[in-house]
Amino acid sequence: MEVPVGKKNDKKSKKDKKSKKSREHVPLVRIGVVDTMFARYDMGQAARDELAACAGYGDTFTVIARTVPGFKDLAVAAKNLIEKDGCSIVVALGMPGSAPIDKQCAHEAAQGLMLAQLLTSTPILEVFVHEDESDDPKILASVFENRSRKHARNAYWMLFEPEQLRRRAGQGVRQGFDDAGPLTFR
Amino acid sequence: MEVPVGKKNDKKSKKDKKSKKSREHVPLVRIGVVDTMFARYDMGQAARDELAACAGYGDTFTVIARTVPGFKDLAVAAKNLIEKDGCSIVVALGMPGSAPIDKQCAHEAAQGLMLAQLLTSTPILEVFVHEDESDDPKILASVFENRSRKHARNAYWMLFEPEQLRRRAGQGVRQGFDDAGPLTFR
Amino acid sequence: MEVPVGKKNDKKSKKDKKSKKSREHVPLVRIGVVDTMFARYDMGQAARDELAACAGYGDTFTVIARTVPGFKDLAVAAKNLIEKDGCSIVVALGMPGSAPIDKQCAHEAAQGLMLAQLLTSTPILEVFVHEDESDDPKILASVFENRSRKHARNAYWMLFEPEQLRRRAGQGVRQGFDDAGPLTFR
Amino acid sequence: MEVPVGKKNDKKSKKDKKSKKSREHVPLVRIGVVDTMFARYDMGQAARDELAACAGYGDTFTVIARTVPGFKDLAVAAKNLIEKDGCSIVVALGMPGSAPIDKQCAHEAAQGLMLAQLLTSTPILEVFVHEDESDDPKILASVFENRSRKHARNAYWMLFEPEQLRRRAGQGVRQGFDDAGPLTFR
Amino acid sequence: MEVPVGKKNDKKSKKDKKSKKSREHVPLVRIGVVDTMFARYDMGQAARDELAACAGYGDTFTVIARTVPGFKDLAVAAKNLIEKDGCSIVVALGMPGSAPIDKQCAHEAAQGLMLAQLLTSTPILEVFVHEDESDDPKILASVFENRSRKHARNAYWMLFEPEQLRRRAGQGVRQGFDDAGPLTFR
């Protein structure tokens, strides 16, 4: 598309294009974080806070953030973070509502995130907190904070410390609530 | 396709092709608006009215409108607005009916809009008002008007003022009804 | 595929290929009509009858017809009508049965038609009459006839008279049963 | 992929590649038949028996058979029968179980077959017999045999005798059970 | 993508790229195994144990293993095992939970695995054990172990001994529980 698009007008993306051509330096790894106006908690902030606490932040890797209206808008935004902004992984955060139609919309949003991953061959971590996971706003808020942070950390591990995932294989690891732990065979 | 297709016979699209080759001038940004005969409210008019009230209308950006039979026809029309008419974003408006089969059809229509976005890497804002969102025709009509306008405004923001979205991240913003507002953690 | 395929052995498609290369004349616009053996009404005949009554039939545009076993076979047939037979639009007609599994199959068939549209950037009008839309065979037959004809007319309008659709935007237009009409705001 | 894969080691596929390059002879049309270990009836045998009774078997057309673990494995196998083995159509046979999760898996398997068709522009006839279509194993077995044979015949017709399908349009034709027959309008 | 990605830093994938260019030796066939932290059993270990017991392990074929956070992350990981790591088949292992939302997520994960297969034309065996398949943790653990091993064996058969599958066609073969066996017609 030759038309100028507002959200790509930041200076970084222009520099990127330049660096791709000249290949003068190895660019920082970029982690994308995309969240929504619809959610009732600033999930993107939680994810960015966690990433800012990871080793190499600002040095080995950087974070590119976007906000879209609702969770159905996450997929194409995540795809563009990968294709146009050069992100190696994306954390996509949203809050499906509690009505039946919201469940269907969440399904469509999730299918979109799945498809975006497969079309880009790049992981997009879906971080959905369903509004009805708890009636208590405090508990729900803690689920928002915890799950957003845990999946941001997972994204970091997937890029830089995959052995952290390998050693937890089959261990019933959870995000948002306590780990379920492994079953025992004998 | 070499066959002449009626809806592409308007002069603009011919000029566009020319301008792509010669690149004599930067074309206006185009926002697509596609609606249906099936809906019981002129959602497209509401969206176009809102866009006409945005800064730069007719100058920085213009609107291209299409009408299709029903909401399942929105996806390919939106894709063509992007690919053939050069739209940078599309607002797709429809009204799913209240019968169970209508819910399934809405799901298929929404999946189509999701896929169209991912195949074009371009946002398409799905604006669906379900016929059973209210029993009161007056309230329903206000939902039609408000949601269509709010999403048209969102489309404008996504192209020209992304910071409007960023500052509302996690604030429980809604279209059609009042905002839900953010949860508080403490 | 280099293998000879029976259904492509008709003389028309051979002529088409020739005309594409030599471009000696502007070919007729083609409208595809695909129906099924499974349906309990000759929906394809109704659609073809309607198209035969449209201005320019046989002169400006022509109709190419196919029959497949069931409604799940419509999508790839419609795609081939577009890609191999050069149709500018397709009317796809089928009858989902009344059992729960039939609803799921209808969903899969509809998703296929959606995908076929998006992969070809060409409209395919899904004309499904569900066997349980009426218990009265006479009423059901009239729904078959009316909906097949109305959507065939829509296909014609989309190609040749898009203003017919524009002026009916948001008017609650229906196919098969009476129009629902527009809501009023005030 | 440069790695040697066991199932492609048969001599035929090697000959095919050769013939594609030299184009010394028109290869036989190939019909693919893929079935599963999971099904409780040898559906592939029934389909192959029917095809062996069709005119031109072994002369005009030949059959290539594959077996996969379960019905979710049918789609990629069918796609490979088309893309790597040169089949012009595929008959894909499977038996979804009776538990709710089986219905969901059948849905996924069917969506896969739909997608495989659209990605290859080649028909794949889905022949599913649901384990709960009858409580009587004898009746169920007859459904397996009849539906597998009828769809194998449909595949043959689609390639070599499309007029057989055309003349049955809208006639309520069924596979597995008796035909439903057409509705009458008057 | 030019950015360095942690999980591709192992020496093997670098050697592979080299061998693709020089084609000095036929590389080992690779079987991918991808599992999750979410599952409550080390399914990947079971699959790898089974493959290690197959003829030619380490000689004719080798195994490449990955762990991802949850089952929705399996699809893109499997696709990358095929595209970037050169696997000829992948065993994808996960455990959907027992809540309704988990069923929907399992559906999305399964659709992703289906799509990944079709986009790569390569089989990915979905090995899902639903947490509610048994209330008894011992039985559930045995289902995990048995199903993971059986499908790992299926993957091996598909590559190296397809006749093992052919001779079991329609025999009601199961993984995790006992075989259902074939129906009898007479």
PDB file of C-alpha atoms in Angstrom, chain A:
ATOM      1  CA  MET A   1       0.000   0.000   0.000  1.00  0.00           C
ATOM      2  CA  GLU A   2       1.401   3.323  -1.038  1.00  0.00           C
ATOM      3  CA  VAL A   3      -0.948   5.399   1.125  1.00  0.00           C
ATOM      4  CA  PRO A   4       0.477   7.005   4.257  1.00  0.00           C
ATOM      5  CA  VAL A   5      -0.892   5.351   7.360  1.00  0.00           C
ATOM      6  CA  GLY A   6      -0.848   7.269  10.612  1.00  0.00           C
ATOM      7  CA  LYS A   7       0.286   4.550  12.932  1.00  0.00           C
ATOM      8  CA  LYS A   8       3.361   3.817  10.896  1.00  0.00           C
ATOM      9  CA  ASN A   9       4.534   7.414  11.021  1.00  0.00           C
ATOM     10  CA  ASP A  10       6.758   6.959  14.061  1.00  0.00           C
ATOM     11  CA  LYS A  11      10.443   7.392  13.436  1.00  0.00           C
ATOM     12  CA  LYS A  12      11.424   3.880  14.445  1.00  0.00           C
ATOM     13  CA  SER A  13       9.753   2.081  11.575  1.00  0.00           C
ATOM     14  CA  LYS A  14      11.414   4.366   9.088  1.00  0.00           C
ATOM     15  CA  LYS A  15      14.811   3.689  10.587  1.00  0.00           C
ATOM     16  CA  ASP A  16      14.059  -0.039  10.393  1.00  0.00           C
ATOM     17  CA  LYS A  17      13.461  -0.005   6.701  1.00  0.00           C
ATOM     18  CA  LYS A  18      16.702   1.791   6.226  1.00  0.00           C
ATOM     19  CA  SER A  19      18.616  -0.668   8.388  1.00  0.00           C
ATOM     20  CA  LYS A  20      17.144  -3.624   6.489  1.00  0.00           C
ATOM     21  CA  LYS A  21      18.578  -2.344   3.269  1.00  0.00           C
ATOM     22  CA  SER A  22      21.987  -1.212   4.442  1.00  0.00           C
ATOM     23  CA  ARG A  23      22.333  -3.961   7.101  1.00  0.00           C
ATOM     24  CA  GLU A  24      24.784  -1.736   8.922  1.00  0.00           C
ATOM     25  CA  HIS A  25      23.943  -3.114  12.335  1.00  0.00           C
ATOM     26  CA  VAL A  26      22.068  -6.053  13.807  1.00  0.00           C
ATOM     27  CA  PRO A  27      18.777  -4.604  14.956  1.00  0.00           C
ATOM     28  CA  LEU A  28      17.458  -5.231  18.413  1.00  0.00           C
ATOM     29  CA  VAL A  29      15.061  -8.118  18.749  1.00  0.00           C
ATOM     30  CA  ARG A  30      11.570  -6.679  19.041  1.00  0.00           C
ATOM     31  CA  ILE A  31       8.739  -8.029  21.152  1.00  0.00           C
ATOM     32  CA  GLY A  32       5.276  -6.757  20.225  1.00  0.00           C
ATOM     33  CA  VAL A  33       2.607  -6.000  22.812  1.00  0.00           C
ATOM     34  CA  VAL A  34      -0.911  -5.263  21.610  1.00  0.00           C
ATOM     35  CA  ASP A  35      -3.861  -4.563  23.877  1.00  0.00           C
ATOM     36  CA  THR A  36      -7.404  -3.104  23.689  1.00  0.00           C
ATOM     37  CA  MET A  37      -9.540  -0.169  24.791  1.00  0.00           C
ATOM     38  CA  PHE A  38     -12.308  -2.697  25.519  1.00  0.00           C
ATOM     39  CA  ALA A  39     -10.529  -4.495  28.378  1.00  0.00           C
ATOM     40  CA  ARG A  40     -11.211  -3.226  31.862  1.00  0.00           C
ATOM     41  CA  TYR A  41      -7.587  -3.515  32.988  1.00  0.00           C
ATOM     42  CA  ASP A  42      -4.411  -2.133  31.488  1.00  0.00           C
ATOM     43  CA  MET A  43      -3.057  -5.513  30.456  1.00  0.00           C
ATOM     44  CA  GLY A  44      -0.521  -3.985  28.096  1.00  0.00           C
ATOM     45  CA  GLN A  45       1.054  -2.046  30.942  1.00  0.00           C
ATOM     46  CA  ALA A  46       1.416  -5.230  32.991  1.00  0.00           C
ATOM     47  CA  ALA A  47       3.051  -7.025  30.068  1.00  0.00           C
ATOM     48  CA  ARG A  48       5.394  -4.148  29.379  1.00  0.00           C
ATOM     49  CA  ASP A  49       6.342  -3.897  33.072  1.00  0.00           C
ATOM     50  CA  GLU A  50       7.291  -7.569  33.110  1.00  0.00           C
ATOM     51  CA  LEU A  51       9.341  -7.289  29.943  1.00  0.00           C
ATOM     52  CA  ALA A  52      11.107  -4.206  31.294  1.00  0.00           C
ATOM     53  CA  ALA A  53      12.263  -6.380  34.190  1.00  0.00           C
ATOM     54  CA  CYS A  54      13.782  -9.051  31.907  1.00  0.00           C
ATOM     55  CA  ALA A  55      17.540  -9.225  31.274  1.00  0.00           C
ATOM     56  CA  GLY A  56      18.600  -7.384  28.136  1.00  0.00           C
ATOM     57  CA  TYR A  57      15.602  -5.043  28.015  1.00  0.00           C
ATOM     58  CA  GLY A  58      16.465  -2.014  25.891  1.00  0.00           C
ATOM     59  CA  ASP A  59      19.741  -3.634  24.982  1.00  0.00           C
ATOM     60  CA  THR A  60      19.180  -7.094  23.498  1.00  0.00           C
ATOM     61  CA  PHE A  61      15.504  -6.575  22.890  1.00  0.00           C
ATOM     62  CA  THR A  62      12.960  -3.795  22.817  1.00  0.00           C
ATOM     63  CA  VAL A  63       9.162  -3.598  23.031  1.00  0.00           C
ATOM     64  CA  ILE A  64       6.773  -2.151  20.461  1.00  0.00           C
ATOM     65  CA  ALA A  65       3.255  -1.419  21.724  1.00  0.00           C
ATOM     66  CA  ARG A  66      -0.074  -0.907  19.983  1.00  0.00           C
ATOM     67  CA  THR A  67      -3.648  -0.423  21.207  1.00  0.00           C
ATOM     68  CA  VAL A  68      -6.717  -1.423  19.176  1.00  0.00           C
ATOM     69  CA  PRO A  69     -10.442  -0.985  19.876  1.00  0.00           C
ATOM     70  CA  GLY A  70     -11.401  -4.570  20.814  1.00  0.00           C
ATOM     71  CA  PHE A  71     -10.051  -8.111  20.926  1.00  0.00           C
ATOM     72  CA  LYS A  72     -11.204  -8.906  17.393  1.00  0.00           C
ATOM     73  CA  ASP A  73      -8.799  -6.242  16.185  1.00  0.00           C
ATOM     74  CA  LEU A  74      -5.800  -7.908  17.843  1.00  0.00           C
ATOM     75  CA  ALA A  75      -5.013 -10.419  15.102  1.00  0.00           C
ATOM     76  CA  VAL A  76      -4.299  -8.069  12.211  1.00  0.00           C
ATOM     77  CA  ALA A  77      -2.479  -5.692  14.546  1.00  0.00           C
ATOM     78  CA  ALA A  78      -0.280  -8.561  15.742  1.00  0.00           C
ATOM     79  CA  LYS A  79       0.362  -9.622  12.156  1.00  0.00           C
ATOM     80  CA  ASN A  80       1.450  -6.104  11.278  1.00  0.00           C
ATOM     81  CA  LEU A  81       3.700  -5.935  14.344  1.00  0.00           C
ATOM     82  CA  ILE A  82       5.441  -8.985  12.898  1.00  0.00           C
ATOM     83  CA  GLU A  83       5.445  -8.104   9.220  1.00  0.00           C
ATOM     84  CA  LYS A  84       5.814  -4.349   9.256  1.00  0.00           C
ATOM     85  CA  ASP A  85       7.505  -3.686  12.585  1.00  0.00           C
ATOM     86  CA  GLY A  86       9.746  -6.742  12.599  1.00  0.00           C
ATOM     87  CA  CYS A  87       8.632  -8.270  15.908  1.00  0.00           C
ATOM     88  CA  SER A  88       9.890 -11.801  16.578  1.00  0.00           C
ATOM     89  CA  ILE A  89       7.004 -12.623  18.899  1.00  0.00           C
ATOM     90  CA  VAL A  90       3.842 -10.819  20.000  1.00  0.00           C
ATOM     91  CA  VAL A  91       1.874 -10.789  23.245  1.00  0.00           C
ATOM     92  CA  ALA A  92      -1.816 -10.140  22.418  1.00  0.00           C
ATOM     93  CA  LEU A  93      -3.955  -9.159  25.380  1.00  0.00           C
ATOM     94  CA  GLY A  94      -7.735  -8.897  25.575  1.00  0.00           C
ATOM     95  CA  MET A  95     -10.808  -9.343  27.774  1.00  0.00           C
ATOM     96  CA  PRO A  96     -13.817 -11.225  26.376  1.00  0.00           C
ATOM     97  CA  GLY A  97     -17.074 -10.177  28.076  1.00  0.00           C
ATOM     98  CA  SER A  98     -19.445 -12.529  29.866  1.00  0.00           C
ATOM     99  CA  ALA A  99     -22.446 -12.676  27.488  1.00  0.00           C
ATOM    100  CA  PRO A 100     -22.870 -15.706  25.159  1.00  0.00           C
ATOM    101  CA  ILE A 101     -22.209 -13.518  22.117  1.00  0.00           C
ATOM    102  CA  ASP A 102     -18.928 -12.468  23.759  1.00  0.00           C
ATOM    103  CA  LYS A 103     -17.855 -16.117  23.899  1.00  0.00           C
ATOM    104  CA  GLN A 104     -18.465 -16.437  20.185  1.00  0.00           C
ATOM    105  CA  CYS A 105     -16.544 -13.233  19.521  1.00  0.00           C
ATOM    106  CA  ALA A 106     -13.675 -14.520  21.676  1.00  0.00           C
ATOM    107  CA  HIS A 107     -13.646 -17.649  19.551  1.00  0.00           C
ATOM    108  CA  GLU A 108     -13.369 -15.581  16.391  1.00  0.00           C
ATOM    109  CA  ALA A 109     -10.651 -13.418  17.901  1.00  0.00           C
ATOM    110  CA  ALA A 110      -8.715 -16.506  18.969  1.00  0.00           C
ATOM    111  CA  GLN A 111      -9.058 -18.087  15.535  1.00  0.00           C
ATOM    112  CA  GLY A 112      -7.686 -14.884  14.079  1.00  0.00           C
ATOM    113  CA  LEU A 113      -4.669 -14.976  16.364  1.00  0.00           C
ATOM    114  CA  MET A 114      -4.094 -18.614  15.404  1.00  0.00           C
ATOM    115  CA  LEU A 115      -4.259 -17.798  11.719  1.00  0.00           C
ATOM    116  CA  ALA A 116      -1.979 -14.776  12.110  1.00  0.00           C
ATOM    117  CA  GLN A 117       0.633 -17.031  13.714  1.00  0.00           C
ATOM    118  CA  LEU A 118       0.451 -19.585  10.935  1.00  0.00           C
ATOM    119  CA  LEU A 119       0.567 -17.010   8.153  1.00  0.00           C
ATOM    120  CA  THR A 120       3.671 -15.418   9.692  1.00  0.00           C
ATOM    121  CA  SER A 121       5.257 -18.573  11.196  1.00  0.00           C
ATOM    122  CA  THR A 122       5.737 -16.467  14.313  1.00  0.00           C
ATOM    123  CA  PRO A 123       4.337 -17.091  17.798  1.00  0.00           C
ATOM    124  CA  ILE A 124       1.602 -14.811  19.126  1.00  0.00           C
ATOM    125  CA  LEU A 125       0.757 -15.495  22.750  1.00  0.00           C
ATOM    126  CA  GLU A 126      -2.980 -15.113  23.301  1.00  0.00           C
ATOM    127  CA  VAL A 127      -3.603 -13.626  26.737  1.00  0.00           C
ATOM    128  CA  PHE A 128      -7.335 -13.548  27.302  1.00  0.00           C
ATOM    129  CA  VAL A 129      -8.932 -12.894  30.676  1.00  0.00           C
ATOM    130  CA  HIS A 130     -12.642 -13.644  30.570  1.00  0.00           C
ATOM    131  CA  GLU A 131     -14.678 -11.075  32.472  1.00  0.00           C
ATOM    132  CA  ASP A 132     -16.531 -13.893  34.275  1.00  0.00           C
ATOM    133  CA  GLU A 133     -13.457 -15.722  35.576  1.00  0.00           C
ATOM    134  CA  SER A 134     -14.234 -14.167  38.964  1.00  0.00           C
ATOM    135  CA  ASP A 135     -17.112 -12.157  40.465  1.00  0.00           C
ATOM    136  CA  ASP A 136     -14.665 -10.377  42.753  1.00  0.00           C
ATOM    137  CA  PRO A 137     -13.097  -7.385  40.960  1.00  0.00           C
ATOM    138  CA  LYS A 138      -9.967  -7.651  43.110  1.00  0.00           C
ATOM    139  CA  ILE A 139      -9.392 -11.279  42.197  1.00  0.00           C
ATOM    140  CA  LEU A 140     -10.174 -10.527  38.557  1.00  0.00           C
ATOM    141  CA  ALA A 141      -7.684  -7.668  38.569  1.00  0.00           C
ATOM    142  CA  SER A 142      -5.011  -9.937  40.012  1.00  0.00           C
ATOM    143  CA  VAL A 143      -5.742 -12.468  37.246  1.00  0.00           C
ATOM    144  CA  PHE A 144      -5.294  -9.701  34.683  1.00  0.00           C
ATOM    145  CA  GLU A 145      -1.990  -8.626  36.189  1.00  0.00           C
ATOM    146  CA  ASN A 146      -0.607 -12.097  36.780  1.00  0.00           C
ATOM    147  CA  ARG A 147      -1.586 -13.656  33.458  1.00  0.00           C
ATOM    148  CA  SER A 148      -0.366 -10.673  31.464  1.00  0.00           C
ATOM    149  CA  ARG A 149       2.980 -10.766  33.233  1.00  0.00           C
ATOM    150  CA  LYS A 150       3.409 -14.543  33.056  1.00  0.00           C
ATOM    151  CA  HIS A 151       2.761 -14.646  29.325  1.00  0.00           C
ATOM    152  CA  ALA A 152       5.080 -11.692  28.737  1.00  0.00           C
ATOM    153  CA  ARG A 153       7.723 -13.716  30.565  1.00  0.00           C
ATOM    154  CA  ASN A 154       6.851 -16.771  28.419  1.00  0.00           C
ATOM    155  CA  ALA A 155       7.426 -14.675  25.304  1.00  0.00           C
ATOM    156  CA  TYR A 156      10.830 -13.672  26.627  1.00  0.00           C
ATOM    157  CA  TRP A 157      11.689 -17.283  27.437  1.00  0.00           C
ATOM    158  CA  MET A 158      10.610 -18.479  24.006  1.00  0.00           C
ATOM    159  CA  LEU A 159      13.044 -16.088  22.373  1.00  0.00           C
ATOM    160  CA  PHE A 160      15.969 -16.147  24.773  1.00  0.00           C
ATOM    161  CA  GLU A 161      15.682 -19.028  27.268  1.00  0.00           C
ATOM    162  CA  PRO A 162      13.759 -21.924  25.671  1.00  0.00           C
ATOM    163  CA  GLU A 163      15.289 -24.288  28.238  1.00  0.00           C
ATOM    164  CA  GLN A 164      13.034 -22.617  30.842  1.00  0.00           C
ATOM    165  CA  LEU A 165      10.061 -24.042  28.925  1.00  0.00           C
ATOM    166  CA  ARG A 166      11.679 -27.441  28.330  1.00  0.00           C
ATOM    167  CA  ARG A 167      12.285 -28.071  32.012  1.00  0.00           C
ATOM    168  CA  ARG A 168       8.643 -27.278  32.832  1.00  0.00           C
ATOM    169  CA  ALA A 169       7.171 -29.622  30.191  1.00  0.00           C
ATOM    170  CA  GLY A 170       4.134 -31.499  31.500  1.00  0.00           C
ATOM    171  CA  GLN A 171       4.251 -29.746  34.872  1.00  0.00           C
ATOM    172  CA  GLY A 172       0.728 -28.293  34.800  1.00  0.00           C
ATOM    173  CA  VAL A 173       1.975 -24.702  34.638  1.00  0.00           C
ATOM    174  CA  ARG A 174      -0.760 -22.039  34.702  1.00  0.00           C
ATOM    175  CA  GLN A 175      -1.016 -18.271  34.146  1.00  0.00           C
ATOM    176  CA  GLY A 176      -3.441 -16.154  36.182  1.00  0.00           C
ATOM    177  CA  PHE A 177      -4.123 -18.794  38.859  1.00  0.00           C
ATOM    178  CA  ASP A 178      -1.850 -21.236  40.733  1.00  0.00           C
ATOM    179  CA  ASP A 179      -0.138 -24.021  38.825  1.00  0.00           C
ATOM    180  CA  ALA A 180      -2.125 -27.281  38.645  1.00  0.00           C
ATOM    181  CA  GLY A 181       1.040 -29.360  38.955  1.00  0.00           C
ATOM    182  CA  PRO A 182       1.797 -32.707  37.324  1.00  0.00           C
ATOM    183  CA  LEU A 183      -0.187 -35.923  37.708  1.00  0.00           C
ATOM    184  CA  THR A 184       1.663 -38.880  39.127  1.00  0.00           C
ATOM    185  CA  PHE A 185       1.578 -42.234  37.381  1.00  0.00           C
ATOM    186  CA  ARG A 186       2.334 -44.596  40.251  1.00  0.00           C
TER     187      ARG A 186
END
